[in-house]
Structures are given as structure tokens and as C-alpha cells.
CSV table of C-alpha atoms in Angstrom, one decimal:
chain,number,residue,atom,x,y,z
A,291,UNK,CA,-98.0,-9.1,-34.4
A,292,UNK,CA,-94.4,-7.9,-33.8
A,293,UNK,CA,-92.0,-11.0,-32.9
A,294,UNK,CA,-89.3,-12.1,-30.5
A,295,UNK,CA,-87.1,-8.5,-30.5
A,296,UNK,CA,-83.2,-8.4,-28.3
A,297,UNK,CA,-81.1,-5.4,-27.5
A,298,UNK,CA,-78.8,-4.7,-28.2
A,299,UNK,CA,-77.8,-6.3,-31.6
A,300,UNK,CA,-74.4,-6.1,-30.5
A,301,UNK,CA,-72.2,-5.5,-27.3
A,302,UNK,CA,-68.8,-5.4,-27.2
A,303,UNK,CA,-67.4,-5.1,-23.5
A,304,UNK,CA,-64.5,-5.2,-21.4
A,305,UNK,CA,-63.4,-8.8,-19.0
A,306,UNK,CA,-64.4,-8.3,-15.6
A,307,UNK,CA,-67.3,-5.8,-16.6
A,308,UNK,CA,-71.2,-7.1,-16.3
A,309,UNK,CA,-73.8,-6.8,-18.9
A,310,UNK,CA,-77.6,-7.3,-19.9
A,311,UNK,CA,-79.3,-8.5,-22.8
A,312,UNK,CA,-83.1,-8.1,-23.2
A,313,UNK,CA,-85.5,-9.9,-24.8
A,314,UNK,CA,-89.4,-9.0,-25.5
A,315,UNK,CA,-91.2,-12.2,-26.6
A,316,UNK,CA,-94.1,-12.4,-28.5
A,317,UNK,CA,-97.3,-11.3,-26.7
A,318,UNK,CA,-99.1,-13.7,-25.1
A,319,UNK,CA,-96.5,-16.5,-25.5
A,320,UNK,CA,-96.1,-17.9,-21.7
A,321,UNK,CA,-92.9,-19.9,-22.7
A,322,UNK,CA,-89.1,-18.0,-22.8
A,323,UNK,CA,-85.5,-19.5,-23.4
A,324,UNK,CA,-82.4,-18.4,-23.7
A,325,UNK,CA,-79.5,-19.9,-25.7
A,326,UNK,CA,-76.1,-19.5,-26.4
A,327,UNK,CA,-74.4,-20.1,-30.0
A,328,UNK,CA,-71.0,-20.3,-29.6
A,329,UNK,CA,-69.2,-20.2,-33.3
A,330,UNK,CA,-69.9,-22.8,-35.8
A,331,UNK,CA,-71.8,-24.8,-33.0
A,332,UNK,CA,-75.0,-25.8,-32.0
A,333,UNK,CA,-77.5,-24.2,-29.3
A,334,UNK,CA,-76.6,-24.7,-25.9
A,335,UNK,CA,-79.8,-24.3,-23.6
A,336,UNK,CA,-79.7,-21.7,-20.9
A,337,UNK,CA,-82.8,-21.0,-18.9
A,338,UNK,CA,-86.3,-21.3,-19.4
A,339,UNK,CA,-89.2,-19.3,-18.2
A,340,UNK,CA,-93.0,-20.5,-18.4
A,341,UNK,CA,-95.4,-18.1,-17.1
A,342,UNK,CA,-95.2,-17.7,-12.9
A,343,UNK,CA,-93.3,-21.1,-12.5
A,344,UNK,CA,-90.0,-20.9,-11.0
A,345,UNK,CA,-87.4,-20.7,-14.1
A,346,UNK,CA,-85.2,-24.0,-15.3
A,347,UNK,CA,-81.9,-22.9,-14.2
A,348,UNK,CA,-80.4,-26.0,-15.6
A,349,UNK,CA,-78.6,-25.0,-18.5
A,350,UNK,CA,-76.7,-21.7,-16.6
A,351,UNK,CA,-73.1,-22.4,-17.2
A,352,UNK,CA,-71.9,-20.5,-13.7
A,353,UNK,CA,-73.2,-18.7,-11.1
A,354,UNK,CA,-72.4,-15.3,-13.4
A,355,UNK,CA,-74.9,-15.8,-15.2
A,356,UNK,CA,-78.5,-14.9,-14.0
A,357,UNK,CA,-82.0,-14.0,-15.8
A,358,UNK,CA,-85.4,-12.8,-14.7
A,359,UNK,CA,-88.6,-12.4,-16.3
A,360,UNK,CA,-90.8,-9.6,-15.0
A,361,UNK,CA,-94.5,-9.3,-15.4
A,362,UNK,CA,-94.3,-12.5,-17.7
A,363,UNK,CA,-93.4,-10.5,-20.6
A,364,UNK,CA,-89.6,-8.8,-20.9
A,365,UNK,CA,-86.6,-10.9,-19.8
A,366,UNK,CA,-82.9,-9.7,-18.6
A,367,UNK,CA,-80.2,-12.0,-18.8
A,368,UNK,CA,-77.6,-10.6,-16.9
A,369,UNK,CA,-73.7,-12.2,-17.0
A,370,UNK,CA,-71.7,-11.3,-14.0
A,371,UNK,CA,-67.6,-10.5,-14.3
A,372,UNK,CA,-67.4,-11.3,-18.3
A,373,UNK,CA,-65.0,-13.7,-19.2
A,374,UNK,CA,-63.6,-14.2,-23.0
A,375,UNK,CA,-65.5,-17.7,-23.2
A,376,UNK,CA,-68.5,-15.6,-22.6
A,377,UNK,CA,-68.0,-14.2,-26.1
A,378,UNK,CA,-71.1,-15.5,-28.2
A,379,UNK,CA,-74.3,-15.3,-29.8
A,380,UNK,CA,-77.4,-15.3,-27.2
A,381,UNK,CA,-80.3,-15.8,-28.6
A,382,UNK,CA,-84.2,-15.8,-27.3
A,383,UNK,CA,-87.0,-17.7,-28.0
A,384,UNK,CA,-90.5,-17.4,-26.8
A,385,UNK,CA,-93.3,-19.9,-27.4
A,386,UNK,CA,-97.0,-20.7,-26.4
A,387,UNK,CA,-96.6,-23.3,-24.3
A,388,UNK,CA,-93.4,-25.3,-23.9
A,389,UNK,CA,-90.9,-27.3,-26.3
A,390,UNK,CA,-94.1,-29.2,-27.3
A,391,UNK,CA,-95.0,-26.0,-29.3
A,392,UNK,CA,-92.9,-24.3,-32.1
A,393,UNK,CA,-90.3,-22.0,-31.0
A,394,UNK,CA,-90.0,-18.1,-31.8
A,395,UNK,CA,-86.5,-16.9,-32.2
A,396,UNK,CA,-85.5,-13.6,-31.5
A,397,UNK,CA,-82.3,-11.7,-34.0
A,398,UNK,CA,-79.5,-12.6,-31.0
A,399,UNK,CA,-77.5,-10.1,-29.3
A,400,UNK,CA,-73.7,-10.7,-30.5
A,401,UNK,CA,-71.3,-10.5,-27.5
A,402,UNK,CA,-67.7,-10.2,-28.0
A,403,UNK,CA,-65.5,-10.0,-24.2
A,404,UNK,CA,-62.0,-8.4,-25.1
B,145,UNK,CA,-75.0,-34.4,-24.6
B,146,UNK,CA,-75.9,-33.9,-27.8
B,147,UNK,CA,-79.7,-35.0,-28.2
B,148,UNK,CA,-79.6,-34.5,-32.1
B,149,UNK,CA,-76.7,-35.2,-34.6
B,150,UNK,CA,-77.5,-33.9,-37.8
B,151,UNK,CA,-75.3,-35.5,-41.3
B,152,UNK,CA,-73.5,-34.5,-43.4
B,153,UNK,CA,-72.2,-31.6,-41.5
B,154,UNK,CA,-71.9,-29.6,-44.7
B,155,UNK,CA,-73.3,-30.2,-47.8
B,156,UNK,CA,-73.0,-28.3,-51.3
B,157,UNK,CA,-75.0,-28.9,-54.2
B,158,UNK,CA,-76.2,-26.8,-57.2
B,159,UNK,CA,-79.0,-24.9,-57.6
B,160,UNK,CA,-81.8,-27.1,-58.9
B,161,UNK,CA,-80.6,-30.3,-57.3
B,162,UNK,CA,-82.5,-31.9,-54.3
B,163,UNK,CA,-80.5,-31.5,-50.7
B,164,UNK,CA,-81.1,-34.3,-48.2
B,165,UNK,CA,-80.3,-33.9,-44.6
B,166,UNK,CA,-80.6,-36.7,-41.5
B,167,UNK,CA,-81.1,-36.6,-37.8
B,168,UNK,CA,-80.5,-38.5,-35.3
B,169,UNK,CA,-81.4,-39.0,-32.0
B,170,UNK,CA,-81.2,-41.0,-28.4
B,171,UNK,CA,-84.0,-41.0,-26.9
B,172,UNK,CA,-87.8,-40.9,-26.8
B,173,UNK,CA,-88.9,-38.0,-28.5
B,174,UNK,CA,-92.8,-36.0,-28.5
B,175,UNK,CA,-92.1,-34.3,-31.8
B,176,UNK,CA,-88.8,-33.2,-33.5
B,177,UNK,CA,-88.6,-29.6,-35.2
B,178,UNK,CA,-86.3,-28.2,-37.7
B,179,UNK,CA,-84.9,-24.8,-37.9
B,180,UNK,CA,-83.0,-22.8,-40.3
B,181,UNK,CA,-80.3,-20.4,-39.8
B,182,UNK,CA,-79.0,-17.6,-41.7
B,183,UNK,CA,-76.0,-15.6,-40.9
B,184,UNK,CA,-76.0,-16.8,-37.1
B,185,UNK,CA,-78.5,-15.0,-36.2
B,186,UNK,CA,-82.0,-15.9,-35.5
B,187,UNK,CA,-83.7,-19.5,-36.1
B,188,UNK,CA,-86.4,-19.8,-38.2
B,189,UNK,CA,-89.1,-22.9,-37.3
B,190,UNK,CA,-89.5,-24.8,-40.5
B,191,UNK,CA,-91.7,-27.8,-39.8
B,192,UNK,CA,-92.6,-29.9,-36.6
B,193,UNK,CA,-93.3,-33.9,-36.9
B,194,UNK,CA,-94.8,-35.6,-34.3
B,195,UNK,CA,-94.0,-38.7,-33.2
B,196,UNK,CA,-96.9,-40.4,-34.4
B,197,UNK,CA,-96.0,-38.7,-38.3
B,198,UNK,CA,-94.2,-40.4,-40.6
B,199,UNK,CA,-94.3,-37.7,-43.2
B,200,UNK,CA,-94.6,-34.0,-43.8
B,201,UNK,CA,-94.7,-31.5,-46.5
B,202,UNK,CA,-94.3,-28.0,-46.8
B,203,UNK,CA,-93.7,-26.8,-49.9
B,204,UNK,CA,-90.6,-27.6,-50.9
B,205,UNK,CA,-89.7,-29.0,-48.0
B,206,UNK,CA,-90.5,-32.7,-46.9
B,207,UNK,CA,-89.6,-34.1,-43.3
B,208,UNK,CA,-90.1,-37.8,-42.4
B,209,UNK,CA,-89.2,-39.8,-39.4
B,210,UNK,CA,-88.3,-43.2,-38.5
B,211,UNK,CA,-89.0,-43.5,-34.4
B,212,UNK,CA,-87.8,-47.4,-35.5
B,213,UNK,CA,-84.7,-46.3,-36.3
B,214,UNK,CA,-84.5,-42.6,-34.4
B,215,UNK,CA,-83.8,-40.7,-37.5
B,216,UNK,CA,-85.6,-37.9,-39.2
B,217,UNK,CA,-84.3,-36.2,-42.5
B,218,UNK,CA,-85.2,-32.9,-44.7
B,219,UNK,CA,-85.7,-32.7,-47.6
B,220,UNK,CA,-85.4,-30.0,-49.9
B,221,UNK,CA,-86.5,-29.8,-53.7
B,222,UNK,CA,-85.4,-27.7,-56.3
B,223,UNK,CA,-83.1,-25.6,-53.8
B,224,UNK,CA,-82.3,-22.3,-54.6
B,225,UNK,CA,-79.0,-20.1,-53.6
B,226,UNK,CA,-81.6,-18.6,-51.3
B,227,UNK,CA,-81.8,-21.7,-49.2
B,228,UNK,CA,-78.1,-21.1,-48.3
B,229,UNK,CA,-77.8,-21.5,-44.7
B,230,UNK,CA,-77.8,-23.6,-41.6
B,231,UNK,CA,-80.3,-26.4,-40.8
B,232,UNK,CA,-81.0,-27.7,-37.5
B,233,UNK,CA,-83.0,-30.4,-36.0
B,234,UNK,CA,-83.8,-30.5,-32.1
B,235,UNK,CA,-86.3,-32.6,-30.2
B,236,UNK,CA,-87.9,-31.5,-26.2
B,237,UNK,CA,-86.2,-33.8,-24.0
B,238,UNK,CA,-88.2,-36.4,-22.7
B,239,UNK,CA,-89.7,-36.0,-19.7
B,240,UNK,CA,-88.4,-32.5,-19.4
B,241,UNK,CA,-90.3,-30.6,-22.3
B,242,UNK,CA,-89.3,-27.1,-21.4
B,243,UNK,CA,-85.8,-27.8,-23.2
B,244,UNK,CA,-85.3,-28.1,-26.7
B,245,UNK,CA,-81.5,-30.3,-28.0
B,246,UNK,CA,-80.3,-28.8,-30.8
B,247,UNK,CA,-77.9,-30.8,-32.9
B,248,UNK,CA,-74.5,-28.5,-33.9
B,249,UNK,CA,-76.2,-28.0,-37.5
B,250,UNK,CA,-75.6,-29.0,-41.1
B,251,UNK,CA,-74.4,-25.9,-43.5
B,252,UNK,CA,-75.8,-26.2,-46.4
B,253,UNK,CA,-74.5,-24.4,-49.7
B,254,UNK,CA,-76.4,-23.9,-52.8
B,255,UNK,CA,-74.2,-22.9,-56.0
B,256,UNK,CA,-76.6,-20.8,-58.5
């Protein structure tokens, strides 16, 4: 089948103005992240979804930033008030289970705050 | 903090040669997973070792892991310029398994 697809590839946006990425997992995979790849670095761990459990919020860098999942399937990750820090890669994963299983990445959406 | 370091942080070697690359880690670990990375973009799962594993192949690639020392490395024969890229290890975090650590990365440059 079809794997982890984000949109947009790209968003370029204004400080101070909000945005949403999407994300549409794998079917049937109960697990969702999201990350954020800042240049040249690793993965920093955002929030995880797995199936009607309340979300790991953990990894949220500031009150901004906010995701939901709805019907188990798509996922919005909505930042708040962009910031120029914001600027990075966000990436999805989805996987059968949990970290215990292997992880299905998704293109990224590229987002640049000017 | 950082669950996984991988080393070198960059490595270039020519096409044909053998490129070896090591992770570390802290803690206790379930299984440890490497990715690959092209162009920033999306990962790509290469292979998963679990703990009990010393050793594993996958074509051209061969992982093996020391839980003794809390190091895993990648192997990967006979590269090719197409294996240019970023390589990544990460490991769940024990006793929170819905996260995955990701070290920062090794680049990794093959010359044809």
C-alpha cells in the first residue's frame, strides 16, 4: 500500500502567522509521531499518537505548538504565532505498534518562518 | 539528551571500500534501529537488532551490538556513490517505548 504522505512539501510563511502540516499514515498503523529536524541535526521527538490513547505531549517545545489525530488515521500539527526557530523540517512517522516496531517515515514538510 | 551518539560524524571513503559506523548509547535498550537519510527528507528503516542479537545482515549491510559495551555499528560493504547519505541509529527509550532517540547522524560520502 501507499506510505506515510505530508502536505505540503513546503511552506514558507510569515512570523506571527499560524500554520498546519498534515500527515496520512499508513493504513492500519495505530502508532503516529512527529519530529522536527532542524539543519544538520538530529530528530527531535514531538508528539506521539497510538490509537485512542491520550497523545505524548512530551516532546512539544511550547504551548504553540499543538496536534490532533482524528478518526485514528490523519494527523494536524498545528504551530501557533510562528517564530524563526520554528523554521525546520517536520517529519511523520507512523508504525504498527510503538517504537518496539519499525518506524514509517513520511517526505517532511520543509518550513521556513521569514 | 541525546540517547544515541553516532561516530565519526562524517565519513568519506571511495566507492568500493567498506564504511563502518558506531553507536552509542546510555541506557537499557529493547532493540536499536538504523535509518538512512537522503537529502533531509524522509528516513528510511534499514535494519532493527534486538537486544538479545548480536548480529545482523542485510545485504550489504551488517549491524551488530555490544549491550556489554552499549555500542552498535553498520556496516556497509562494497558502498556505492548511491549510498551517499545520512545514517542514523535511535533506540525506544526504556520504559517509555512510544519515543524513539535519534542520535544527530553520521554523513556519509561515497566518491565513485
Amino acid at each position: 500500500g501507499a506510505g506515510v504522505s505530508q502536505s505540503p512539501s513546503n511552506k514558507v510563511t510569515e512570523k506571527g502567522k499560524d500554520v498546519e502540516l498534515r500527515c496520512d499514515p499508513i493504513s492500519g498503523h495505530t502508532a503516529l509521531y512527529w519530529y522536527r529536524q532542524s539543519l544538520g541535526q538530529g530528530l527531535e521527538f514531538l508528539i506521539y499518537f497510538q490509537g485512542n490513547s491520550a497523545p505524548d505531549k512530551s516532546g512539544l517545545p511550547s504551548d504553540r505548538f499543538s496536534a490532533e489525530r482524528t478518526g485514528g488515521s490523519v494527523s494536524t500539527l498545528t504551530i501557533q504565532r510562528t517564530q524563526q526557530e520554528d523554521s525546520a523540517v517536520y517529519l511523520c512517522a507512523s508504525s504498527q505498534t510503538s517504537a518496539l516496531s519499525t518506524q514509517y517515515f513520511g517526505p517532511g514538510t520543509r518550513l521556513t518562518v521569514l | 539528551s541525546q540517547q544515541g551518539e553516532e561516530d565519526p560524524q562524517a565519513l568519506s571513503i571511495q566507492e568500493g571500500e567498506n564504511a563502518t559506523m558506531n553507536c552509542s548509547y546510555k541506557t537499557s535498550i529493547n532493540n536499536l534501529q538504523w535509518y538512512r537519510q537522503n537529502s533531509g527528507r524522509g528516513l528510511v528503516h534499514l535494519i532493527l537488532i534486538r537486544s538479545n542479537e548480536r548480529e545482523k545482515h542485510s545485504g550489504r549491510l551488517r549491524v551488530t551490538l555490544d549491550t556489554s559495551k552499549k555500542s552498535s555499528s553498520l556496516l556497509i560493504t562494497a558502498s556505492r556513490a548511491a549510498d551517499t547519505a545520512s545514517y542514523f541509529c535511535a533506540t525506544p527509550i526504556t520504559g517509555a517505548n512510544s519515543k524513539l532517540t535519534f542520535g544527530k547522524g553520521i554523513t556519509l560520502s561515497v566518491r565513485p
